[in-house]
Amino acid sequence: MVPSLGVIGLGQMAQALVEPLLSSKACSADQVLAVVGTAATAESLRQGAFEAVSIHPSDRSEAQQVWSAPVQLLAIKPQQIDRIAAAAPTVDNHPLLVSVLAGVSLARLQRLFPGHRVVRAVPNTPALVGEGLTALAWGEALSSEQKLQVRALFAGVSEVLELPEAKLDAFLALTSSGPAFVAMMAEAMADGAVAAGLPRDLAHRLAHRTLAGTAALLDQRQLHPATLKDMVTSPGGTTIAGVRALERAGARSAFMEAVIAAAERSRGLA
Ligand SMILES: NC(=O)c1ccc[n+]([C@@H]2O[C@H](COP(=O)([O-])OP(=O)(O)OC[C@H]3O[C@@H](n4cnc5c(N)ncnc54)[C@H](OP(=O)(O)O)[C@@H]3O)[C@@H](O)[C@H]2O)c1
């Protein structure tokens, strides 16, 4: 049977995308065929949510069926792409290839997979808990049905935006690298709370809840960040004392520079 969805690399990111398709019944397990690197990975994946999915290690002949699916999700590590493209059969029926690989351009995808219609997707790690953001950049000549299929692939775990490819580096710097910057902020704030006397576990939990609650408030009330900051800084109070310490340490500039550095690195990798 020809699978409807072929998954090349069922790692963290592909699992986060495919699992909600299965649980929402948007796709049944027997319509999915996945390829992974090793037999051990295939075996361990057959235990949980992917029990009924056909999963083959890449060196088995059955793995080649993945290239017959009309929609193919490419979710291997970027450095593996040349080897995997070289092993793919030539096709002329224009199946859809959706790549989540960081730093692999549409032009390179199209060169490596000449018979495919290609799309670049930039999902971020919060997709693992259904709170992601995904940017899509379309390749040439996709049908409107293929575009719908791509949007549906990511809609279960993320908000989906469509951007010109030239904007993906800045998008990635903010949304894919951003979770690391925010995690560093959470860690540092928890350390500060420990220094000020809170137990470590409580400090971490409160730091996470403070970040999540603040993000929800900014988002749901559509507040500018400066408005929220002004709302909680009373004259001569505790918060303005902390804001002064942050400004003295150059925190605002450090965050700007972090995002710019990530975008420049992303351009460099491509
Ligand atoms: N994780 C994220 O948050 C995130 C966010 C944005 C973009 N991405 C992109 O998503 C891609 C995958 O990242 P990931 O974190 O999901 O990586 P991962 O967990 O390491 O998954 C990679 C998968 O590829 C499989 N694989 C290895 N060799 C293969 C081969 N020859 N043929 C087919 N499959 C093979 C691996 O199987 P084995 O384990 O058996 O080797 C594994 O299932 C990366 O290119 C990354 O840039 C990830």
PDB file of C-alpha atoms and ligand atoms in Angstrom:
ATOM      1  CA  MET A   1       0.000   0.000   0.000  1.00  0.00           C
ATOM      2  CA  VAL A   2       1.279   3.485  -0.858  1.00  0.00           C
ATOM      3  CA  PRO A   3       1.585   5.571   2.344  1.00  0.00           C
ATOM      4  CA  SER A   4      -0.110   9.008   2.421  1.00  0.00           C
ATOM      5  CA  LEU A   5       2.634  10.485   4.576  1.00  0.00           C
ATOM      6  CA  GLY A   6       6.282   9.481   4.377  1.00  0.00           C
ATOM      7  CA  VAL A   7       8.515  10.585   7.245  1.00  0.00           C
ATOM      8  CA  ILE A   8      12.264  10.647   6.677  1.00  0.00           C
ATOM      9  CA  GLY A   9      13.669  10.873  10.218  1.00  0.00           C
ATOM     10  CA  LEU A  10      11.147  10.247  13.019  1.00  0.00           C
ATOM     11  CA  GLY A  11      13.090  12.140  15.703  1.00  0.00           C
ATOM     12  CA  GLN A  12      11.945  14.727  18.214  1.00  0.00           C
ATOM     13  CA  MET A  13      10.539  17.227  15.729  1.00  0.00           C
ATOM     14  CA  ALA A  14       8.797  14.728  13.424  1.00  0.00           C
ATOM     15  CA  GLN A  15       7.302  12.912  16.428  1.00  0.00           C
ATOM     16  CA  ALA A  16       5.895  16.213  17.715  1.00  0.00           C
ATOM     17  CA  LEU A  17       4.232  16.792  14.330  1.00  0.00           C
ATOM     18  CA  VAL A  18       2.987  13.288  13.565  1.00  0.00           C
ATOM     19  CA  GLU A  19       1.677  12.348  17.015  1.00  0.00           C
ATOM     20  CA  PRO A  20      -1.186  14.920  16.976  1.00  0.00           C
ATOM     21  CA  LEU A  21      -2.095  13.907  13.405  1.00  0.00           C
ATOM     22  CA  LEU A  22      -2.577  10.357  14.683  1.00  0.00           C
ATOM     23  CA  SER A  23      -4.327  11.243  17.939  1.00  0.00           C
ATOM     24  CA  SER A  24      -6.719  13.673  16.186  1.00  0.00           C
ATOM     25  CA  LYS A  25      -7.351  10.982  13.527  1.00  0.00           C
ATOM     26  CA  ALA A  26      -6.416  13.472  10.792  1.00  0.00           C
ATOM     27  CA  CYS A  27      -4.249  10.604   9.579  1.00  0.00           C
ATOM     28  CA  SER A  28      -4.461   6.920  10.443  1.00  0.00           C
ATOM     29  CA  ALA A  29      -1.352   5.002  11.493  1.00  0.00           C
ATOM     30  CA  ASP A  30      -1.530   2.717   8.450  1.00  0.00           C
ATOM     31  CA  GLN A  31      -1.240   5.762   6.164  1.00  0.00           C
ATOM     32  CA  VAL A  32       2.141   6.721   7.636  1.00  0.00           C
ATOM     33  CA  LEU A  33       5.495   5.176   6.788  1.00  0.00           C
ATOM     34  CA  ALA A  34       8.597   6.375   8.601  1.00  0.00           C
ATOM     35  CA  VAL A  35      12.315   5.816   8.139  1.00  0.00           C
ATOM     36  CA  VAL A  36      14.892   6.174  10.904  1.00  0.00           C
ATOM     37  CA  GLY A  37      18.634   5.618  11.133  1.00  0.00           C
ATOM     38  CA  THR A  38      18.823   2.376  13.100  1.00  0.00           C
ATOM     39  CA  ALA A  39      16.851  -0.782  13.857  1.00  0.00           C
ATOM     40  CA  ALA A  40      17.108  -0.001  17.575  1.00  0.00           C
ATOM     41  CA  THR A  41      15.339   3.361  17.084  1.00  0.00           C
ATOM     42  CA  ALA A  42      12.636   1.705  14.956  1.00  0.00           C
ATOM     43  CA  GLU A  43      12.087  -0.908  17.656  1.00  0.00           C
ATOM     44  CA  SER A  44      11.848   1.595  20.506  1.00  0.00           C
ATOM     45  CA  LEU A  45       9.415   3.819  18.563  1.00  0.00           C
ATOM     46  CA  ARG A  46       7.098   0.858  17.999  1.00  0.00           C
ATOM     47  CA  GLN A  47       6.433   0.793  21.765  1.00  0.00           C
ATOM     48  CA  GLY A  48       4.403   4.001  22.289  1.00  0.00           C
ATOM     49  CA  ALA A  49       2.248   6.372  20.200  1.00  0.00           C
ATOM     50  CA  PHE A  50       3.777   5.044  16.958  1.00  0.00           C
ATOM     51  CA  GLU A  51       3.028   1.392  17.675  1.00  0.00           C
ATOM     52  CA  ALA A  52       0.850   0.941  14.570  1.00  0.00           C
ATOM     53  CA  VAL A  53       3.050   3.006  12.222  1.00  0.00           C
ATOM     54  CA  SER A  54       5.359   1.218   9.750  1.00  0.00           C
ATOM     55  CA  ILE A  55       8.841   2.262  10.817  1.00  0.00           C
ATOM     56  CA  HIS A  56      11.904   0.998   8.974  1.00  0.00           C
ATOM     57  CA  PRO A  57      15.622   1.543   9.433  1.00  0.00           C
ATOM     58  CA  SER A  58      17.145   3.285   6.408  1.00  0.00           C
ATOM     59  CA  ASP A  59      19.181   0.240   5.313  1.00  0.00           C
ATOM     60  CA  ARG A  60      16.066  -1.958   4.811  1.00  0.00           C
ATOM     61  CA  SER A  61      14.525  -2.225   1.340  1.00  0.00           C
ATOM     62  CA  GLU A  62      11.038  -1.323   2.732  1.00  0.00           C
ATOM     63  CA  ALA A  63      12.434   2.097   3.633  1.00  0.00           C
ATOM     64  CA  GLN A  64      12.429   3.044  -0.065  1.00  0.00           C
ATOM     65  CA  GLN A  65       8.586   3.093  -0.025  1.00  0.00           C
ATOM     66  CA  VAL A  66       8.803   6.397   1.839  1.00  0.00           C
ATOM     67  CA  TRP A  67       9.570   8.089  -1.497  1.00  0.00           C
ATOM     68  CA  SER A  68       6.256   6.930  -2.987  1.00  0.00           C
ATOM     69  CA  ALA A  69       4.162   8.989  -0.529  1.00  0.00           C
ATOM     70  CA  PRO A  70       2.512  12.106  -2.006  1.00  0.00           C
ATOM     71  CA  VAL A  71       3.571  14.063   1.108  1.00  0.00           C
ATOM     72  CA  GLN A  72       7.066  13.563   2.539  1.00  0.00           C
ATOM     73  CA  LEU A  73       8.347  15.136   5.749  1.00  0.00           C
ATOM     74  CA  LEU A  74      12.131  15.517   5.811  1.00  0.00           C
ATOM     75  CA  ALA A  75      13.262  15.737   9.454  1.00  0.00           C
ATOM     76  CA  ILE A  76      16.812  14.378   9.587  1.00  0.00           C
ATOM     77  CA  LYS A  77      19.875  16.333  10.726  1.00  0.00           C
ATOM     78  CA  PRO A  78      20.982  18.889   8.093  1.00  0.00           C
ATOM     79  CA  GLN A  79      24.405  17.247   7.660  1.00  0.00           C
ATOM     80  CA  GLN A  80      22.729  14.004   6.469  1.00  0.00           C
ATOM     81  CA  ILE A  81      20.856  15.561   3.573  1.00  0.00           C
ATOM     82  CA  ASP A  82      23.350  14.921   0.755  1.00  0.00           C
ATOM     83  CA  ARG A  83      23.586  11.204   1.583  1.00  0.00           C
ATOM     84  CA  ILE A  84      19.817  10.826   1.878  1.00  0.00           C
ATOM     85  CA  ALA A  85      19.117  12.730  -1.343  1.00  0.00           C
ATOM     86  CA  ALA A  86      21.656  10.583  -3.186  1.00  0.00           C
ATOM     87  CA  ALA A  87      19.790   7.438  -2.071  1.00  0.00           C
ATOM     88  CA  ALA A  88      16.357   8.791  -3.058  1.00  0.00           C
ATOM     89  CA  PRO A  89      14.880   7.531  -6.353  1.00  0.00           C
ATOM     90  CA  THR A  90      14.243   9.982  -9.184  1.00  0.00           C
ATOM     91  CA  VAL A  91      10.552  10.910  -9.347  1.00  0.00           C
ATOM     92  CA  ASP A  92       8.611  12.894 -11.924  1.00  0.00           C
ATOM     93  CA  ASN A  93       5.155  13.049 -10.298  1.00  0.00           C
ATOM     94  CA  HIS A  94       6.014  16.052  -8.091  1.00  0.00           C
ATOM     95  CA  PRO A  95       5.369  14.723  -4.568  1.00  0.00           C
ATOM     96  CA  LEU A  96       5.516  17.301  -1.809  1.00  0.00           C
ATOM     97  CA  LEU A  97       8.721  17.448   0.243  1.00  0.00           C
ATOM     98  CA  VAL A  98       8.414  19.440   3.472  1.00  0.00           C
ATOM     99  CA  SER A  99      11.805  20.117   5.024  1.00  0.00           C
ATOM    100  CA  VAL A 100      12.278  21.263   8.623  1.00  0.00           C
ATOM    101  CA  LEU A 101      16.063  21.313   8.250  1.00  0.00           C
ATOM    102  CA  ALA A 102      17.734  24.441   9.586  1.00  0.00           C
ATOM    103  CA  GLY A 103      19.875  26.277   7.048  1.00  0.00           C
ATOM    104  CA  VAL A 104      18.940  24.232   3.948  1.00  0.00           C
ATOM    105  CA  SER A 105      17.584  26.642   1.325  1.00  0.00           C
ATOM    106  CA  LEU A 106      14.710  26.062  -1.077  1.00  0.00           C
ATOM    107  CA  ALA A 107      17.177  26.275  -3.977  1.00  0.00           C
ATOM    108  CA  ARG A 108      19.321  23.516  -2.449  1.00  0.00           C
ATOM    109  CA  LEU A 109      16.291  21.332  -1.692  1.00  0.00           C
ATOM    110  CA  GLN A 110      15.075  21.732  -5.266  1.00  0.00           C
ATOM    111  CA  ARG A 111      18.543  20.864  -6.612  1.00  0.00           C
ATOM    112  CA  LEU A 112      18.752  17.743  -4.416  1.00  0.00           C
ATOM    113  CA  PHE A 113      15.154  16.621  -5.069  1.00  0.00           C
ATOM    114  CA  PRO A 114      14.499  17.789  -8.656  1.00  0.00           C
ATOM    115  CA  GLY A 115      11.222  15.886  -9.179  1.00  0.00           C
ATOM    116  CA  HIS A 116       9.637  17.190  -5.945  1.00  0.00           C
ATOM    117  CA  ARG A 117       7.716  20.307  -4.991  1.00  0.00           C
ATOM    118  CA  VAL A 118       9.584  21.686  -1.989  1.00  0.00           C
ATOM    119  CA  VAL A 119       8.650  23.694   1.106  1.00  0.00           C
ATOM    120  CA  ARG A 120      10.808  24.960   3.960  1.00  0.00           C
ATOM    121  CA  ALA A 121       9.273  24.942   7.408  1.00  0.00           C
ATOM    122  CA  VAL A 122      10.833  26.482  10.511  1.00  0.00           C
ATOM    123  CA  PRO A 123       9.072  25.055  13.571  1.00  0.00           C
ATOM    124  CA  ASN A 124      10.263  25.771  17.106  1.00  0.00           C
ATOM    125  CA  THR A 125      10.748  23.581  20.174  1.00  0.00           C
ATOM    126  CA  PRO A 126       7.552  24.639  22.009  1.00  0.00           C
ATOM    127  CA  ALA A 127       5.802  22.618  19.257  1.00  0.00           C
ATOM    128  CA  LEU A 128       6.765  19.622  21.435  1.00  0.00           C
ATOM    129  CA  VAL A 129       4.017  20.753  23.842  1.00  0.00           C
ATOM    130  CA  GLY A 130       1.637  22.079  21.179  1.00  0.00           C
ATOM    131  CA  GLU A 131       2.648  25.732  21.737  1.00  0.00           C
ATOM    132  CA  GLY A 132       4.878  26.209  18.707  1.00  0.00           C
ATOM    133  CA  LEU A 133       5.321  28.745  15.960  1.00  0.00           C
ATOM    134  CA  THR A 134       6.074  27.611  12.408  1.00  0.00           C
ATOM    135  CA  ALA A 135       7.082  29.723   9.433  1.00  0.00           C
ATOM    136  CA  LEU A 136       6.564  28.314   5.945  1.00  0.00           C
ATOM    137  CA  ALA A 137       8.396  29.416   2.801  1.00  0.00           C
ATOM    138  CA  TRP A 138       6.969  27.983  -0.424  1.00  0.00           C
ATOM    139  CA  GLY A 139       9.047  26.642  -3.264  1.00  0.00           C
ATOM    140  CA  GLU A 140       7.974  26.858  -6.905  1.00  0.00           C
ATOM    141  CA  ALA A 141       4.756  25.552  -8.438  1.00  0.00           C
ATOM    142  CA  LEU A 142       2.941  24.143  -5.400  1.00  0.00           C
ATOM    143  CA  SER A 143      -0.742  23.421  -5.894  1.00  0.00           C
ATOM    144  CA  SER A 144      -3.253  24.976  -3.500  1.00  0.00           C
ATOM    145  CA  GLU A 145      -4.041  21.468  -2.230  1.00  0.00           C
ATOM    146  CA  GLN A 146      -0.381  20.881  -1.421  1.00  0.00           C
ATOM    147  CA  LYS A 147      -0.274  24.197   0.491  1.00  0.00           C
ATOM    148  CA  LEU A 148      -3.312  23.095   2.512  1.00  0.00           C
ATOM    149  CA  GLN A 149      -1.592  19.791   3.312  1.00  0.00           C
ATOM    150  CA  VAL A 150       1.496  21.610   4.583  1.00  0.00           C
ATOM    151  CA  ARG A 151      -0.505  23.995   6.767  1.00  0.00           C
ATOM    152  CA  ALA A 152      -2.428  21.024   8.233  1.00  0.00           C
ATOM    153  CA  LEU A 153       0.832  19.247   9.088  1.00  0.00           C
ATOM    154  CA  PHE A 154       1.921  22.050  11.421  1.00  0.00           C
ATOM    155  CA  ALA A 155      -1.432  23.444  12.599  1.00  0.00           C
ATOM    156  CA  GLY A 156      -1.846  20.743  15.277  1.00  0.00           C
ATOM    157  CA  VAL A 157       1.187  21.922  17.240  1.00  0.00           C
ATOM    158  CA  SER A 158       1.800  25.506  16.248  1.00  0.00           C
ATOM    159  CA  GLU A 159       0.570  28.775  14.879  1.00  0.00           C
ATOM    160  CA  VAL A 160       1.501  28.816  11.201  1.00  0.00           C
ATOM    161  CA  LEU A 161       2.851  31.872   9.355  1.00  0.00           C
ATOM    162  CA  GLU A 162       3.832  32.202   5.715  1.00  0.00           C
ATOM    163  CA  LEU A 163       6.981  34.239   5.053  1.00  0.00           C
ATOM    164  CA  PRO A 164       9.351  34.949   2.172  1.00  0.00           C
ATOM    165  CA  GLU A 165      12.442  32.747   2.531  1.00  0.00           C
ATOM    166  CA  ALA A 166      14.659  35.815   3.136  1.00  0.00           C
ATOM    167  CA  LYS A 167      12.854  36.417   6.458  1.00  0.00           C
ATOM    168  CA  LEU A 168      13.426  32.906   7.829  1.00  0.00           C
ATOM    169  CA  ASP A 169      16.822  33.699   9.424  1.00  0.00           C
ATOM    170  CA  ALA A 170      15.308  36.473  11.555  1.00  0.00           C
ATOM    171  CA  PHE A 171      12.273  34.295  12.334  1.00  0.00           C
ATOM    172  CA  LEU A 172      14.518  31.419  13.415  1.00  0.00           C
ATOM    173  CA  ALA A 173      16.711  33.720  15.541  1.00  0.00           C
ATOM    174  CA  LEU A 174      13.695  34.920  17.504  1.00  0.00           C
ATOM    175  CA  THR A 175      11.531  31.791  17.688  1.00  0.00           C
ATOM    176  CA  SER A 176      13.921  28.813  17.455  1.00  0.00           C
ATOM    177  CA  SER A 177      16.918  30.290  19.289  1.00  0.00           C
ATOM    178  CA  GLY A 178      14.652  32.398  21.507  1.00  0.00           C
ATOM    179  CA  PRO A 179      13.627  29.472  23.761  1.00  0.00           C
ATOM    180  CA  ALA A 180      17.302  29.101  24.772  1.00  0.00           C
ATOM    181  CA  PHE A 181      17.543  32.799  25.616  1.00  0.00           C
ATOM    182  CA  VAL A 182      14.318  32.633  27.607  1.00  0.00           C
ATOM    183  CA  ALA A 183      15.499  29.454  29.367  1.00  0.00           C
ATOM    184  CA  MET A 184      18.701  31.273  30.381  1.00  0.00           C
ATOM    185  CA  MET A 185      16.560  34.091  31.767  1.00  0.00           C
ATOM    186  CA  ALA A 186      14.463  31.574  33.722  1.00  0.00           C
ATOM    187  CA  GLU A 187      17.587  29.933  35.147  1.00  0.00           C
ATOM    188  CA  ALA A 188      19.179  33.247  36.106  1.00  0.00           C
ATOM    189  CA  MET A 189      16.004  34.577  37.733  1.00  0.00           C
ATOM    190  CA  ALA A 190      15.641  31.347  39.717  1.00  0.00           C
ATOM    191  CA  ASP A 191      19.281  31.656  40.837  1.00  0.00           C
ATOM    192  CA  GLY A 192      18.532  35.196  41.995  1.00  0.00           C
ATOM    193  CA  ALA A 193      15.548  33.921  43.984  1.00  0.00           C
ATOM    194  CA  VAL A 194      17.725  31.200  45.569  1.00  0.00           C
ATOM    195  CA  ALA A 195      20.271  33.876  46.497  1.00  0.00           C
ATOM    196  CA  ALA A 196      17.413  35.865  48.012  1.00  0.00           C
ATOM    197  CA  GLY A 197      16.341  32.860  50.113  1.00  0.00           C
ATOM    198  CA  LEU A 198      13.864  30.644  48.209  1.00  0.00           C
ATOM    199  CA  PRO A 199      14.364  26.854  47.943  1.00  0.00           C
ATOM    200  CA  ARG A 200      15.699  25.811  44.494  1.00  0.00           C
ATOM    201  CA  ASP A 201      12.685  23.743  43.309  1.00  0.00           C
ATOM    202  CA  LEU A 202      10.228  26.434  44.254  1.00  0.00           C
ATOM    203  CA  ALA A 203      12.410  29.127  42.647  1.00  0.00           C
ATOM    204  CA  HIS A 204      12.421  27.245  39.308  1.00  0.00           C
ATOM    205  CA  ARG A 205       8.694  26.604  39.349  1.00  0.00           C
ATOM    206  CA  LEU A 206       7.924  30.223  40.157  1.00  0.00           C
ATOM    207  CA  ALA A 207      10.329  31.496  37.472  1.00  0.00           C
ATOM    208  CA  HIS A 208       8.610  29.324  34.821  1.00  0.00           C
ATOM    209  CA  ARG A 209       5.146  30.401  35.919  1.00  0.00           C
ATOM    210  CA  THR A 210       6.217  34.066  35.951  1.00  0.00           C
ATOM    211  CA  LEU A 211       7.514  33.825  32.367  1.00  0.00           C
ATOM    212  CA  ALA A 212       4.434  31.931  31.159  1.00  0.00           C
ATOM    213  CA  GLY A 213       2.008  34.273  32.950  1.00  0.00           C
ATOM    214  CA  THR A 214       3.768  37.388  31.677  1.00  0.00           C
ATOM    215  CA  ALA A 215       3.752  36.071  28.090  1.00  0.00           C
ATOM    216  CA  ALA A 216       0.027  35.265  28.367  1.00  0.00           C
ATOM    217  CA  LEU A 217      -0.730  38.742  29.736  1.00  0.00           C
ATOM    218  CA  LEU A 218       1.239  40.487  26.951  1.00  0.00           C
ATOM    219  CA  ASP A 219      -0.403  38.329  24.330  1.00  0.00           C
ATOM    220  CA  GLN A 220      -4.007  38.229  25.515  1.00  0.00           C
ATOM    221  CA  ARG A 221      -4.249  41.934  26.438  1.00  0.00           C
ATOM    222  CA  GLN A 222      -2.166  42.935  23.390  1.00  0.00           C
ATOM    223  CA  LEU A 223       0.077  45.019  25.658  1.00  0.00           C
ATOM    224  CA  HIS A 224       3.281  46.661  24.499  1.00  0.00           C
ATOM    225  CA  PRO A 225       6.086  45.318  26.761  1.00  0.00           C
ATOM    226  CA  ALA A 226       6.907  48.852  27.946  1.00  0.00           C
ATOM    227  CA  THR A 227       3.288  49.311  29.087  1.00  0.00           C
ATOM    228  CA  LEU A 228       3.449  46.151  31.193  1.00  0.00           C
ATOM    229  CA  LYS A 229       6.809  47.203  32.638  1.00  0.00           C
ATOM    230  CA  ASP A 230       5.378  50.622  33.565  1.00  0.00           C
ATOM    231  CA  MET A 231       2.295  48.956  35.115  1.00  0.00           C
ATOM    232  CA  VAL A 232       4.440  47.114  37.671  1.00  0.00           C
ATOM    233  CA  THR A 233       7.026  49.783  38.481  1.00  0.00           C
ATOM    234  CA  SER A 234       5.754  52.047  41.261  1.00  0.00           C
ATOM    235  CA  PRO A 235       7.767  55.141  42.230  1.00  0.00           C
ATOM    236  CA  GLY A 236      10.676  54.275  44.517  1.00  0.00           C
ATOM    237  CA  GLY A 237       9.536  50.618  44.557  1.00  0.00           C
ATOM    238  CA  THR A 238      11.129  47.205  44.274  1.00  0.00           C
ATOM    239  CA  THR A 239      10.626  46.681  40.539  1.00  0.00           C
ATOM    240  CA  ILE A 240      12.233  49.936  39.426  1.00  0.00           C
ATOM    241  CA  ALA A 241      15.232  49.008  41.581  1.00  0.00           C
ATOM    242  CA  GLY A 242      15.493  45.733  39.637  1.00  0.00           C
ATOM    243  CA  VAL A 243      14.929  47.476  36.273  1.00  0.00           C
ATOM    244  CA  ARG A 244      17.799  49.849  37.124  1.00  0.00           C
ATOM    245  CA  ALA A 245      20.059  46.862  37.848  1.00  0.00           C
ATOM    246  CA  LEU A 246      19.120  45.295  34.477  1.00  0.00           C
ATOM    247  CA  GLU A 247      19.797  48.534  32.587  1.00  0.00           C
ATOM    248  CA  ARG A 248      23.145  48.949  34.356  1.00  0.00           C
ATOM    249  CA  ALA A 249      24.106  45.404  33.259  1.00  0.00           C
ATOM    250  CA  GLY A 250      23.080  46.095  29.632  1.00  0.00           C
ATOM    251  CA  ALA A 251      20.420  43.342  29.650  1.00  0.00           C
ATOM    252  CA  ARG A 252      18.284  44.920  26.926  1.00  0.00           C
ATOM    253  CA  SER A 253      21.241  45.315  24.574  1.00  0.00           C
ATOM    254  CA  ALA A 254      22.401  41.748  25.368  1.00  0.00           C
ATOM    255  CA  PHE A 255      19.038  40.310  24.235  1.00  0.00           C
ATOM    256  CA  MET A 256      19.060  42.367  21.048  1.00  0.00           C
ATOM    257  CA  GLU A 257      22.593  41.259  20.258  1.00  0.00           C
ATOM    258  CA  ALA A 258      21.699  37.608  20.953  1.00  0.00           C
ATOM    259  CA  VAL A 259      18.905  37.643  18.359  1.00  0.00           C
ATOM    260  CA  ILE A 260      21.058  39.497  15.807  1.00  0.00           C
ATOM    261  CA  ALA A 261      23.958  37.037  16.348  1.00  0.00           C
ATOM    262  CA  ALA A 262      21.631  34.036  15.871  1.00  0.00           C
ATOM    263  CA  ALA A 263      20.223  35.526  12.631  1.00  0.00           C
ATOM    264  CA  GLU A 264      23.739  36.204  11.305  1.00  0.00           C
ATOM    265  CA  ARG A 265      24.810  32.659  12.172  1.00  0.00           C
ATOM    266  CA  SER A 266      21.751  31.250  10.414  1.00  0.00           C
ATOM    267  CA  ARG A 267      22.620  33.256   7.271  1.00  0.00           C
ATOM    268  CA  GLY A 268      26.211  31.997   7.559  1.00  0.00           C
ATOM    269  CA  LEU A 269      25.128  28.341   7.809  1.00  0.00           C
ATOM    270  CA  ALA A 270      22.966  28.619   4.699  1.00  0.00           C
TER     271      ALA A 270
HETATM  272  N1  LIG B   1      13.951  19.554  17.645  1.00  0.00           N
HETATM  273  C1  LIG B   1      13.593  20.804  17.383  1.00  0.00           C
HETATM  274  O1  LIG B   1      13.102  21.523  18.233  1.00  0.00           O
HETATM  275  C2  LIG B   1      13.755  21.405  16.003  1.00  0.00           C
HETATM  276  C3  LIG B   1      13.270  22.688  15.773  1.00  0.00           C
HETATM  277  C4  LIG B   1      13.353  23.227  14.487  1.00  0.00           C
HETATM  278  C5  LIG B   1      13.932  22.483  13.460  1.00  0.00           C
HETATM  279  N2  LIG B   1      14.435  21.253  13.736  1.00  0.00           N
HETATM  280  C6  LIG B   1      15.064  20.509  12.648  1.00  0.00           C
HETATM  281  O2  LIG B   1      14.504  19.219  12.625  1.00  0.00           O
HETATM  282  C7  LIG B   1      15.485  18.305  12.136  1.00  0.00           C
HETATM  283  C8  LIG B   1      15.457  17.085  13.023  1.00  0.00           C
HETATM  284  O3  LIG B   1      15.751  17.499  14.352  1.00  0.00           O
HETATM  285  P1  LIG B   1      15.381  16.552  15.574  1.00  0.00           P
HETATM  286  O4  LIG B   1      15.658  17.349  16.790  1.00  0.00           O
HETATM  287  O5  LIG B   1      14.043  15.951  15.377  1.00  0.00           O
HETATM  288  O6  LIG B   1      16.550  15.450  15.395  1.00  0.00           O
HETATM  289  P2  LIG B   1      16.576  13.955  15.948  1.00  0.00           P
HETATM  290  O7  LIG B   1      15.694  13.819  17.128  1.00  0.00           O
HETATM  291  O8  LIG B   1      18.020  13.596  16.076  1.00  0.00           O
HETATM  292  O9  LIG B   1      15.942  13.126  14.758  1.00  0.00           O
HETATM  293  C9  LIG B   1      16.651  12.757  13.602  1.00  0.00           C
HETATM  294  C10 LIG B   1      15.986  11.520  13.068  1.00  0.00           C
HETATM  295  O10 LIG B   1      16.619  11.162  11.822  1.00  0.00           O
HETATM  296  C11 LIG B   1      16.815   9.741  11.831  1.00  0.00           C
HETATM  297  N3  LIG B   1      17.829   9.326  10.865  1.00  0.00           N
HETATM  298  C12 LIG B   1      19.166   9.220  11.024  1.00  0.00           C
HETATM  299  N4  LIG B   1      19.730   8.762   9.863  1.00  0.00           N
HETATM  300  C13 LIG B   1      18.726   8.580   8.985  1.00  0.00           C
HETATM  301  C14 LIG B   1      18.656   8.117   7.644  1.00  0.00           C
HETATM  302  N5  LIG B   1      19.742   7.762   6.957  1.00  0.00           N
HETATM  303  N6  LIG B   1      17.437   8.050   7.045  1.00  0.00           N
HETATM  304  C15 LIG B   1      16.315   8.421   7.699  1.00  0.00           C
HETATM  305  N7  LIG B   1      16.320   8.849   8.990  1.00  0.00           N
HETATM  306  C16 LIG B   1      17.512   8.936   9.611  1.00  0.00           C
HETATM  307  C17 LIG B   1      17.203   9.468  13.254  1.00  0.00           C
HETATM  308  O11 LIG B   1      17.142   8.095  13.575  1.00  0.00           O
HETATM  309  P3  LIG B   1      18.242   7.467  14.595  1.00  0.00           P
HETATM  310  O12 LIG B   1      17.909   8.052  15.924  1.00  0.00           O
HETATM  311  O13 LIG B   1      18.016   5.995  14.494  1.00  0.00           O
HETATM  312  O14 LIG B   1      19.603   7.889  14.092  1.00  0.00           O
HETATM  313  C18 LIG B   1      16.119  10.293  13.963  1.00  0.00           C
HETATM  314  O15 LIG B   1      14.901   9.593  13.986  1.00  0.00           O
HETATM  315  C19 LIG B   1      16.827  19.005  12.150  1.00  0.00           C
HETATM  316  O16 LIG B   1      17.248  19.210  10.824  1.00  0.00           O
HETATM  317  C20 LIG B   1      16.570  20.337  12.822  1.00  0.00           C
HETATM  318  O17 LIG B   1      17.262  21.383  12.181  1.00  0.00           O
HETATM  319  C21 LIG B   1      14.349  20.681  14.973  1.00  0.00           C
END
